[in-house]
XYZ file of C-alpha atoms in Angstrom:
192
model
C 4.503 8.898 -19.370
C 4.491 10.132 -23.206
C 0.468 10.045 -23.408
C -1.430 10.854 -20.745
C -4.331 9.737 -21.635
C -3.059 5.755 -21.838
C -2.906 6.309 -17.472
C -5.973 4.743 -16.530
C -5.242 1.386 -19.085
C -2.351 1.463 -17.418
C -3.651 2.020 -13.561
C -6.324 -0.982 -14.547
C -3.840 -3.432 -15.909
C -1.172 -2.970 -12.587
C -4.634 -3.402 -10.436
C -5.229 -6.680 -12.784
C -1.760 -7.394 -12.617
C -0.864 -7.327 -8.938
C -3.986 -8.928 -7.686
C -3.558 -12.090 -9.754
C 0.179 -12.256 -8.546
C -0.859 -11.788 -4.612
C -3.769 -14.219 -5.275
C -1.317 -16.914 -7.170
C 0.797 -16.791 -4.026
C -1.691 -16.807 -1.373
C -3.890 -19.822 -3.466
C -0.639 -21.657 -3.529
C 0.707 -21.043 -0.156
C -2.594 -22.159 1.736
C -2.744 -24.672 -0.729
C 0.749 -26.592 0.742
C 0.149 -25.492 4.214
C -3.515 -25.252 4.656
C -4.433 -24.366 8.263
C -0.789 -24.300 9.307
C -0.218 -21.645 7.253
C 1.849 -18.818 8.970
C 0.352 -15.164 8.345
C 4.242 -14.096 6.930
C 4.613 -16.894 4.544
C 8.288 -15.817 4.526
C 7.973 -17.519 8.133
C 6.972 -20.603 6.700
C 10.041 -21.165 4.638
C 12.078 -24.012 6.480
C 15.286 -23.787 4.178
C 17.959 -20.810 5.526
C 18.886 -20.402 1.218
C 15.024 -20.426 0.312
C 14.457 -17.820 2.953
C 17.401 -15.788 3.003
C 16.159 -15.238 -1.301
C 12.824 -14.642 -0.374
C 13.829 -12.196 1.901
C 16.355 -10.433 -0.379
C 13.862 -10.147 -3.292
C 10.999 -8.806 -0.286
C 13.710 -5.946 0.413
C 14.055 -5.185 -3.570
C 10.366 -4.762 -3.544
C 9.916 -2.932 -0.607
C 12.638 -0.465 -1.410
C 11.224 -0.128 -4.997
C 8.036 0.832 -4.190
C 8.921 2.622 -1.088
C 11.304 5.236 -3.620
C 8.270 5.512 -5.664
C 5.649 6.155 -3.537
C 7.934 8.804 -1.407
C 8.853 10.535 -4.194
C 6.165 12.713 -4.955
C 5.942 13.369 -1.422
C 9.592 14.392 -1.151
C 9.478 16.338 -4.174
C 6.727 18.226 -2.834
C 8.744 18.783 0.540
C 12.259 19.945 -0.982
C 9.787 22.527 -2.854
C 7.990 23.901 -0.204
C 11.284 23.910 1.886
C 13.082 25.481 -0.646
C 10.326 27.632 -2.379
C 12.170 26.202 -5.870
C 11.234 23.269 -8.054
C 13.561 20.439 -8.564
C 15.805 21.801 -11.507
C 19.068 22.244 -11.181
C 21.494 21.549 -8.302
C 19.866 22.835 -5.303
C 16.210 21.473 -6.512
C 17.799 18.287 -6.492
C 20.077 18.223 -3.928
C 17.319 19.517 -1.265
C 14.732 16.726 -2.830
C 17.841 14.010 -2.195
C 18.338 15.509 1.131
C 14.159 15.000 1.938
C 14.672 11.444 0.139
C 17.233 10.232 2.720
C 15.594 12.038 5.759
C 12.537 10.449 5.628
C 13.780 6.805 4.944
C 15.712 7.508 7.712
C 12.654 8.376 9.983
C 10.785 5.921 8.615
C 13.865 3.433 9.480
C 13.781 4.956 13.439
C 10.499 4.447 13.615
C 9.908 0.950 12.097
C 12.837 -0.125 14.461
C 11.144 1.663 17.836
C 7.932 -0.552 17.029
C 8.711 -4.650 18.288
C 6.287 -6.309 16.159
C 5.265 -3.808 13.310
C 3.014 -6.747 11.683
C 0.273 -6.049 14.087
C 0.057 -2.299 12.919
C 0.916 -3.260 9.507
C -2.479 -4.969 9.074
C -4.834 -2.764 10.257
C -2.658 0.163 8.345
C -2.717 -1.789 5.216
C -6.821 -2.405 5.486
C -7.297 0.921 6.694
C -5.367 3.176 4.783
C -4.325 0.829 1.502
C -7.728 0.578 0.232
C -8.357 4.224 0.741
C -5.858 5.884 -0.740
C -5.571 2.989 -3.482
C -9.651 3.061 -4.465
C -11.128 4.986 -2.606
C -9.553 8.506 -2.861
C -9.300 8.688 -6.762
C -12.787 7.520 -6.749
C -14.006 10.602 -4.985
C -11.663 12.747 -7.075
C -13.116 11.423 -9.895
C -16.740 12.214 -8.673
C -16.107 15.457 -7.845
C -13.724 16.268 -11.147
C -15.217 14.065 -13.623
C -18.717 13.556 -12.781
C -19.910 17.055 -13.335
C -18.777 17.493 -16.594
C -20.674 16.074 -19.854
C -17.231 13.462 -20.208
C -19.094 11.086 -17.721
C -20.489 8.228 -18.968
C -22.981 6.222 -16.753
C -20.929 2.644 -17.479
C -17.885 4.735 -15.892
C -20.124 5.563 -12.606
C -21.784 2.079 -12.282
C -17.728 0.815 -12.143
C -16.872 3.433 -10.018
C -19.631 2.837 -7.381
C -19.258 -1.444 -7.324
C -14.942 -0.386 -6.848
C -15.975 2.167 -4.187
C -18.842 -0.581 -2.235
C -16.121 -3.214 -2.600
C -13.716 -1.382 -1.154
C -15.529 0.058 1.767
C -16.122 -4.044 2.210
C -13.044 -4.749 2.323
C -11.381 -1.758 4.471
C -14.712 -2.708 6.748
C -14.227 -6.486 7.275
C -10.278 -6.327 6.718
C -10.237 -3.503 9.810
C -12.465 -5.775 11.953
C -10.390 -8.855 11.520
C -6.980 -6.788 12.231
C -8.819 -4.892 15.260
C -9.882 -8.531 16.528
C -5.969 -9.541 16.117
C -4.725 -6.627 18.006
C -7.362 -7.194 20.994
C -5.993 -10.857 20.978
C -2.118 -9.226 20.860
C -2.828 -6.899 23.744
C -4.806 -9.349 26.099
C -1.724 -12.229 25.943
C 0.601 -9.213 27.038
C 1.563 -9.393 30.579
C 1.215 -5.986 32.576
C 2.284 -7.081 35.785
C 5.549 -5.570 35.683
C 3.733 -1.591 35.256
């Protein structure tokens, strides 16, 4: 990023963004299938062409944000591994070498699980909201906050994010716990 300083416009307008394209979907796709609505809506899709794109373009995504998101992370393991930053040909060839071990873990694993959509949800309201509101809003408070830079506008928006959030990781986890009891009680255990 050239300027810095234009990162939280920027942090606001993906938030804006991305919840107005999940909400455009989801309005749309209850909208056609209203109580028959599957919780994948990739499920839903009854042509093979419509779903074999929609599946292709949910890989692209995935993969996209997957290389992003593991990249600090693997930088920060080829350094500590290597004791060297990521210049030059080792730096990058040991944060390559962390890149490709842990999608390959993280391909083991998500193959080991049979149905990863019941963890997914309970992951996603868990863990999503924290580390996507919750977190930077407590860095902020304890960075920010003390210092004379704070305005009180900024902590009134910071404290409605941080109650909405903890309503949403609150009823989000209840509603994928209550899934996962329903999962676990159609299983059959006879055969233990």
């Amino acid at each position: 990023m050239r300027d810095p300083t234009q990162f939280p416009r920027a942090v606001v307008a993906s938030a804006v963004l991305m919840t107005l394209i999940y909400s455009t979907v989801t309005a749309i796709g209850y909208y056609y299938m209203g109580q028959q609505s599957e919780p994948n809506m990739i499920d839903a899709l009854t042509s093979g062409s419509e779903k074999a794109v929609a599946n292709a373009l949910l890989i692209v995504h995935v993969l996209v944000g997957y290389i992003i998101n593991g990249n600090v992370m693997n930088h920060e393991v080829a350094a500590r591994l290597a004791g060297c930053t990521s210049d030059g040909v080792v730096g990058r060839s040991l944060w390559g070498l962390s890149t490709v071990l842990t999608v390959s873990v993280s391909l083991v694993l998500a193959n080991l699980v049979p149905n990863l959509g019941t963890i997914l949800g309970l992951v996603g309201a868990t863990f999503g909201y924290t580390l996507t509101f919750v977190f930077p809003i407590l860095f902020w408070f304890k960075l920010v906050l003390p210092s004379a830079k704070s305005k009180s506008r900024e902590r009134v928006v910071h404290l409605a994010v941080l109650v909405m959030a903890g309503l949403a990781i609150g009823f989000g986890s209840y509603a994928e716990v209550a899934k996962l009891v329903d999962v676990f009680k159609a299983v059959s255990y006879t055969h233990l």
